CSV table of C-alpha atoms and ligand atoms in Angstrom, one decimal:
chain,number,residue,atom,x,y,z
A,1,UNK,CA,63.4,95.9,165.3
A,2,UNK,CA,62.1,96.2,161.8
A,3,UNK,CA,63.0,93.3,159.6
A,4,UNK,CA,64.6,94.6,156.5
A,5,UNK,CA,63.1,92.9,153.4
A,6,UNK,CA,66.1,92.0,151.2
A,7,UNK,CA,66.3,89.5,148.4
A,8,UNK,CA,68.1,86.3,149.6
A,9,UNK,CA,71.7,86.8,149.0
A,10,UNK,CA,74.0,83.9,148.1
A,11,UNK,CA,77.1,86.0,148.0
A,12,UNK,CA,79.0,87.9,150.6
A,13,UNK,CA,80.4,91.2,149.4
A,14,UNK,CA,83.1,92.9,151.5
A,15,UNK,CA,84.5,96.2,150.3
A,16,UNK,CA,88.2,96.5,150.1
A,17,UNK,CA,88.4,100.3,149.4
A,18,UNK,CA,85.9,103.1,149.8
A,19,UNK,CA,85.8,103.9,146.1
A,20,UNK,CA,86.6,100.7,144.4
A,21,UNK,CA,87.1,97.0,145.0
A,22,UNK,CA,85.3,94.2,146.9
A,23,UNK,CA,85.9,90.6,147.8
A,24,UNK,CA,83.1,88.3,146.8
A,25,UNK,CA,82.8,85.0,148.6
A,26,UNK,CA,80.3,82.2,148.3
A,27,UNK,CA,81.1,81.5,144.6
A,28,UNK,CA,83.0,78.6,143.2
A,29,UNK,CA,83.9,79.3,139.6
A,30,UNK,CA,83.0,76.7,136.9
A,31,UNK,CA,80.1,75.9,134.6
A,32,UNK,CA,76.4,76.2,135.3
A,33,UNK,CA,76.3,78.8,138.0
A,34,UNK,CA,72.8,79.6,139.4
A,35,UNK,CA,71.4,82.5,137.4
A,36,UNK,CA,70.5,84.3,140.6
A,37,UNK,CA,74.1,84.0,141.8
A,38,UNK,CA,75.3,85.3,138.5
A,39,UNK,CA,73.0,88.3,138.7
A,40,UNK,CA,74.2,89.1,142.2
A,41,UNK,CA,77.8,88.7,141.0
A,42,UNK,CA,77.2,91.1,138.1
A,43,UNK,CA,75.6,93.6,140.3
A,44,UNK,CA,78.6,93.5,142.7
A,45,UNK,CA,80.9,93.9,139.7
A,46,UNK,CA,79.1,96.9,138.4
A,47,UNK,CA,79.0,98.5,141.8
A,48,UNK,CA,82.5,97.8,143.0
A,49,UNK,CA,84.3,97.9,139.5
A,50,UNK,CA,86.7,95.1,140.4
A,51,UNK,CA,85.9,92.1,142.5
A,52,UNK,CA,88.2,89.5,143.9
A,53,UNK,CA,87.5,85.8,144.4
A,54,UNK,CA,89.7,83.9,146.8
A,55,UNK,CA,90.4,80.2,147.3
A,56,UNK,CA,89.6,79.1,143.7
A,57,UNK,CA,92.5,76.7,143.8
A,58,UNK,CA,90.5,74.1,142.0
A,59,UNK,CA,90.1,76.3,139.0
A,60,UNK,CA,91.6,75.2,135.6
A,61,UNK,CA,91.6,77.1,132.4
A,62,UNK,CA,88.3,75.4,131.5
A,63,UNK,CA,86.7,76.5,134.8
A,64,UNK,CA,87.9,80.0,134.1
A,65,UNK,CA,86.5,79.8,130.6
A,66,UNK,CA,83.1,78.3,131.7
A,67,UNK,CA,82.8,81.0,134.3
A,68,UNK,CA,83.7,83.8,131.9
A,69,UNK,CA,81.3,82.5,129.3
A,70,UNK,CA,78.4,83.1,131.7
A,71,UNK,CA,79.3,86.8,131.9
A,72,UNK,CA,79.0,87.4,128.1
A,73,UNK,CA,80.6,86.5,124.8
A,74,UNK,CA,84.2,85.4,125.3
A,75,UNK,CA,86.6,87.2,123.0
A,76,UNK,CA,89.6,85.6,121.3
A,77,UNK,CA,92.8,86.1,123.4
A,78,UNK,CA,93.7,89.5,121.9
A,79,UNK,CA,93.5,91.4,118.6
A,80,UNK,CA,97.2,90.9,117.9
A,81,UNK,CA,98.6,88.3,120.3
A,82,UNK,CA,97.8,84.7,119.7
A,83,UNK,CA,97.7,83.6,123.4
A,84,UNK,CA,96.4,80.0,123.7
A,85,UNK,CA,94.7,80.3,120.3
A,86,UNK,CA,91.3,80.1,121.9
A,87,UNK,CA,90.5,82.5,124.7
A,88,UNK,CA,93.3,82.8,127.1
A,89,UNK,CA,96.0,85.5,127.1
A,90,UNK,CA,98.8,84.5,129.3
A,91,UNK,CA,100.1,87.5,131.3
A,92,UNK,CA,103.6,86.3,131.7
A,93,UNK,CA,106.5,88.2,133.3
A,94,UNK,CA,108.8,86.7,130.8
A,95,UNK,CA,107.1,88.8,128.1
A,96,UNK,CA,107.1,92.0,130.1
A,97,UNK,CA,104.9,93.7,132.6
A,98,UNK,CA,101.9,95.9,132.2
A,99,UNK,CA,103.3,98.5,134.5
A,100,UNK,CA,101.6,101.5,133.1
A,101,UNK,CA,98.0,102.7,133.6
A,102,UNK,CA,95.6,101.4,131.0
A,103,UNK,CA,92.2,100.0,130.2
A,104,UNK,CA,92.4,96.8,128.2
A,105,UNK,CA,92.4,96.7,124.4
A,106,UNK,CA,91.1,100.3,123.9
A,107,UNK,CA,92.8,100.5,120.5
A,108,UNK,CA,89.8,98.7,118.9
A,109,UNK,CA,86.2,99.9,118.7
A,110,UNK,CA,84.8,96.9,120.6
A,111,UNK,CA,86.5,97.5,123.9
A,112,UNK,CA,86.1,94.5,126.1
A,113,UNK,CA,83.5,94.8,128.8
A,114,UNK,CA,85.0,92.6,131.4
A,115,UNK,CA,88.4,91.0,132.1
A,116,UNK,CA,88.8,87.8,134.2
A,117,UNK,CA,92.4,87.3,135.5
A,118,UNK,CA,93.5,84.2,137.4
A,119,UNK,CA,96.7,83.7,139.3
A,120,UNK,CA,98.8,80.8,138.1
A,121,UNK,CA,102.3,81.4,139.3
A,122,UNK,CA,103.0,84.2,141.8
A,123,UNK,CA,106.3,85.8,142.8
A,124,UNK,CA,107.3,85.5,146.5
A,125,UNK,CA,106.9,89.3,147.0
A,126,UNK,CA,105.6,92.2,145.0
A,127,UNK,CA,103.5,91.8,141.8
A,128,UNK,CA,100.4,93.5,143.1
A,129,UNK,CA,97.9,94.9,140.7
A,130,UNK,CA,96.2,98.3,141.2
A,131,UNK,CA,92.8,99.3,139.8
A,132,UNK,CA,91.3,102.8,139.5
A,133,UNK,CA,87.7,104.0,139.2
A,134,UNK,CA,87.1,106.0,136.0
A,135,UNK,CA,83.5,106.8,136.8
A,136,UNK,CA,84.4,108.3,140.1
A,137,UNK,CA,87.3,110.2,138.5
A,138,UNK,CA,84.9,111.8,136.0
A,139,UNK,CA,82.3,112.5,138.7
A,140,UNK,CA,84.8,114.2,140.9
A,141,UNK,CA,86.1,116.6,138.2
A,142,UNK,CA,85.2,120.3,138.2
A,143,UNK,CA,82.1,120.7,136.0
A,144,UNK,CA,84.2,122.9,133.7
A,145,UNK,CA,86.6,120.0,133.2
A,146,UNK,CA,83.8,117.6,132.8
A,147,UNK,CA,82.4,119.8,130.0
A,148,UNK,CA,85.8,120.0,128.3
A,149,UNK,CA,86.4,116.3,128.5
A,150,UNK,CA,82.9,115.5,127.3
A,151,UNK,CA,83.6,117.4,124.0
A,152,UNK,CA,86.9,115.6,123.2
A,153,UNK,CA,87.8,112.4,121.3
A,154,UNK,CA,91.0,110.5,121.9
A,155,UNK,CA,92.8,108.3,119.5
A,156,UNK,CA,94.0,104.9,120.9
A,157,UNK,CA,96.7,102.8,119.2
A,158,UNK,CA,98.4,99.6,120.0
A,159,UNK,CA,101.6,101.1,118.6
A,160,UNK,CA,102.0,103.4,121.6
A,161,UNK,CA,105.5,104.2,122.6
A,162,UNK,CA,106.5,101.5,125.1
A,163,UNK,CA,109.9,103.2,125.3
A,164,UNK,CA,108.4,106.3,126.9
A,165,UNK,CA,105.8,104.4,129.0
A,166,UNK,CA,108.2,101.7,130.2
A,167,UNK,CA,111.8,102.6,130.1
A,168,UNK,CA,113.9,99.5,129.5
A,169,UNK,CA,116.6,99.0,132.1
A,170,UNK,CA,119.3,96.4,131.9
A,171,UNK,CA,119.2,95.7,128.2
A,172,UNK,CA,116.7,94.3,125.8
A,173,UNK,CA,115.3,90.9,126.5
A,174,UNK,CA,114.7,88.6,123.5
A,175,UNK,CA,111.3,87.2,124.8
A,176,UNK,CA,110.1,90.7,125.6
A,177,UNK,CA,111.1,91.9,122.2
A,178,UNK,CA,109.3,89.0,120.5
A,179,UNK,CA,106.1,89.7,122.5
A,180,UNK,CA,106.4,93.4,121.7
A,181,UNK,CA,106.7,92.6,118.0
A,182,UNK,CA,103.7,90.3,118.1
A,183,UNK,CA,101.7,93.0,119.9
A,184,UNK,CA,102.5,95.5,117.2
A,185,UNK,CA,102.4,93.3,114.1
A,186,UNK,CA,99.0,94.7,112.9
A,187,UNK,CA,98.2,98.3,113.7
A,188,UNK,CA,94.9,99.4,115.2
A,189,UNK,CA,93.8,103.0,115.7
A,190,UNK,CA,90.4,103.9,117.0
A,191,UNK,CA,88.9,107.2,118.0
A,192,UNK,CA,86.8,107.1,121.2
A,193,UNK,CA,84.8,109.8,123.0
A,194,UNK,CA,87.0,110.8,126.0
A,195,UNK,CA,83.9,110.4,128.2
A,196,UNK,CA,81.9,107.3,127.5
A,197,UNK,CA,78.5,106.4,128.9
A,198,UNK,CA,78.6,103.0,130.6
A,199,UNK,CA,76.2,100.8,128.6
A,200,UNK,CA,74.8,99.0,131.6
A,201,UNK,CA,74.7,101.7,134.3
A,202,UNK,CA,74.5,104.9,132.3
A,203,UNK,CA,77.3,106.4,134.2
A,204,UNK,CA,79.8,108.6,132.4
A,205,UNK,CA,83.4,107.4,132.7
A,206,UNK,CA,86.8,108.8,131.5
A,207,UNK,CA,88.2,106.6,128.7
A,208,UNK,CA,92.0,107.1,128.5
A,209,UNK,CA,95.0,105.0,129.5
A,210,UNK,CA,98.3,104.3,127.8
A,211,UNK,CA,96.9,103.4,124.4
A,212,UNK,CA,95.5,107.0,124.0
A,213,UNK,CA,98.1,108.7,121.8
A,214,UNK,CA,96.4,112.0,120.9
A,215,UNK,CA,93.2,114.0,121.1
A,216,UNK,CA,91.6,115.1,117.9
A,217,UNK,CA,92.4,118.7,116.9
A,218,UNK,CA,94.6,119.2,120.0
A,219,UNK,CA,98.4,119.8,119.7
A,220,UNK,CA,100.6,117.0,121.1
A,221,UNK,CA,101.7,119.2,124.0
A,222,UNK,CA,98.1,120.1,124.9
A,223,UNK,CA,97.3,116.4,124.7
A,224,UNK,CA,100.1,115.5,127.0
A,225,UNK,CA,99.2,118.1,129.6
A,226,UNK,CA,95.5,117.2,129.5
A,227,UNK,CA,96.2,113.5,129.6
A,228,UNK,CA,98.5,114.0,132.6
A,229,UNK,CA,95.8,116.1,134.4
A,230,UNK,CA,93.0,113.6,133.8
A,231,UNK,CA,95.2,110.6,134.6
A,232,UNK,CA,96.2,112.3,137.8
A,233,UNK,CA,92.6,112.4,138.8
A,234,UNK,CA,92.0,108.8,137.8
A,235,UNK,CA,95.0,107.4,139.6
A,236,UNK,CA,94.7,109.4,142.8
A,237,UNK,CA,95.4,106.8,145.5
A,238,UNK,CA,92.0,107.2,147.2
A,239,UNK,CA,90.4,106.3,143.8
A,240,UNK,CA,92.3,103.0,143.6
A,241,UNK,CA,92.5,99.6,145.2
A,242,UNK,CA,95.7,97.6,145.3
A,243,UNK,CA,95.5,93.8,145.4
A,244,UNK,CA,98.1,91.4,146.8
A,245,UNK,CA,97.6,88.2,145.0
A,246,UNK,CA,97.4,84.8,146.7
A,247,UNK,CA,97.3,81.4,145.0
A,248,UNK,CA,93.7,80.7,144.1
A,249,UNK,CA,92.8,84.3,143.5
A,250,UNK,CA,90.8,85.6,140.6
A,251,UNK,CA,90.2,89.3,139.8
A,252,UNK,CA,87.3,90.3,137.6
A,253,UNK,CA,87.0,93.9,136.5
A,254,UNK,CA,84.6,96.1,134.6
A,255,UNK,CA,86.8,97.3,131.8
A,256,UNK,CA,84.4,100.1,131.1
A,257,UNK,CA,84.8,101.8,134.4
A,258,UNK,CA,88.4,101.1,135.4
A,259,UNK,CA,92.1,101.4,134.5
A,260,UNK,CA,94.7,99.1,136.0
A,261,UNK,CA,98.5,98.9,136.6
A,262,UNK,CA,100.6,95.8,137.3
A,263,UNK,CA,103.3,96.7,139.7
A,264,UNK,CA,106.6,95.3,138.5
A,265,UNK,CA,108.5,95.0,141.7
A,266,UNK,CA,109.3,91.3,141.9
A,267,UNK,CA,112.8,91.3,140.4
A,268,UNK,CA,113.5,88.3,138.2
A,269,UNK,CA,110.8,86.0,139.8
A,270,UNK,CA,108.3,84.3,137.6
A,271,UNK,CA,104.8,85.6,137.5
A,272,UNK,CA,102.0,84.2,135.4
A,273,UNK,CA,98.3,84.9,135.2
A,274,UNK,CA,95.7,83.8,132.7
A,275,UNK,CA,93.3,86.4,131.3
A,276,UNK,CA,90.0,86.0,129.5
A,277,UNK,CA,88.0,89.0,128.2
A,278,UNK,CA,84.3,89.4,127.6
A,279,UNK,CA,83.2,91.3,124.5
A,280,UNK,CA,82.0,94.8,125.0
A,281,UNK,CA,80.0,97.5,123.2
A,282,UNK,CA,81.3,100.2,121.0
A,283,UNK,CA,81.6,103.2,123.3
A,284,UNK,CA,79.1,106.1,123.1
A,285,UNK,CA,79.9,109.6,124.4
A,286,UNK,CA,77.7,111.7,126.5
A,287,UNK,CA,76.6,113.6,123.4
A,288,UNK,CA,75.7,110.4,121.6
A,289,UNK,CA,78.8,110.3,119.5
A,290,UNK,CA,80.2,106.8,118.8
A,291,UNK,CA,83.8,105.5,118.5
A,292,UNK,CA,85.1,105.2,115.0
A,293,UNK,CA,87.7,102.9,113.6
A,294,UNK,CA,90.6,104.6,111.8
A,295,UNK,CA,92.8,101.6,111.2
A,296,UNK,CA,92.5,97.8,111.7
A,297,UNK,CA,89.8,95.2,111.6
A,298,UNK,CA,88.9,93.7,115.0
A,299,UNK,CA,86.3,91.3,113.7
A,300,UNK,CA,88.5,88.4,114.6
A,301,UNK,CA,88.7,89.5,118.2
A,302,UNK,CA,85.0,89.6,119.0
A,303,UNK,CA,81.7,90.3,117.3
A,304,UNK,CA,80.7,93.9,117.3
A,305,UNK,CA,78.0,94.8,119.7
A,306,UNK,CA,76.1,97.7,118.3
A,307,UNK,CA,76.1,100.8,120.5
A,308,UNK,CA,73.1,100.9,122.7
A,309,UNK,CA,70.4,103.1,121.1
B,1,AKG,O1,99.7,91.5,135.5
B,1,AKG,C1,98.6,92.0,136.0
B,1,AKG,O2,98.4,92.0,137.2
B,1,AKG,C2,97.6,92.7,135.1
B,1,AKG,C3,98.1,92.7,133.7
B,1,AKG,C4,97.1,93.3,132.8
B,1,AKG,O3,97.2,94.5,132.4
B,1,AKG,C5,96.0,92.6,132.3
B,1,AKG,O4,95.8,91.4,132.7
B,1,AKG,O5,95.2,93.1,131.6
B,2,FE2,FE1,95.6,95.1,131.3
């Protein structure tokens, strides 16, 4: 039998779905990871779009931060939400649920590259998270639709209409209202190419999700129909992976090639995760066009990484 010459691998990568998602084992998060391990980890992340680490029960906020800092520049918690005042954005069921499809923080020009999400408190049932592959969604479109999408630019705002995306049932909750007000206290509006080229892999990906509010020079009804059509391709079940959280789990996703959705099916149970994001580039379209800021200054969120030439 021929011996396959492969680089020594420190990590085990086990796919979860055929189009997205893998469990990575052999990595204990914290400071000072071996550069070779980090390189392998990053390659797995770029390939599988979202990777899951299990059994990281030792991990504290500091371990999460130290790990994240080895993946790139850590951003502040959020452009409008204070979080822990340093790097962590608590994803707390008391403040609401992210149960609509989105890519994180697309209302600024410097869309985060990577998100690192750690389970802190989990409900006894439900509360899964689903990710979808936006590179695959683009690649599987009809060439005519690819050409159409490639010519368009969408406007993303943090003032999107929660009432439409997430109908409130059972009255308005004070903590949720407070969070919503904090989220919206400064308005951001950024125009992105609808198809962005992934800065590390060169792959085209659809850039949409719930912060997208309009498409330049398109009527709102045409926007809604086109948005629905493209989101349907993105969120086709075969293009997704659904993760059932266990204590000690950490999910890391490439925010440039995915959308995600937090399934809010855990009744009144508490659910808390801690998120850290890694700074990303300003998106560039397939024609070389760059995202432009229409409103808001995100310099306090992360430094701007110039678009790759
Ligand atoms: O609650 C979750 O599982 C994910 C929430 C979310 O959208 C995020 O962490 O960016
Ligand atoms: Fe999110």
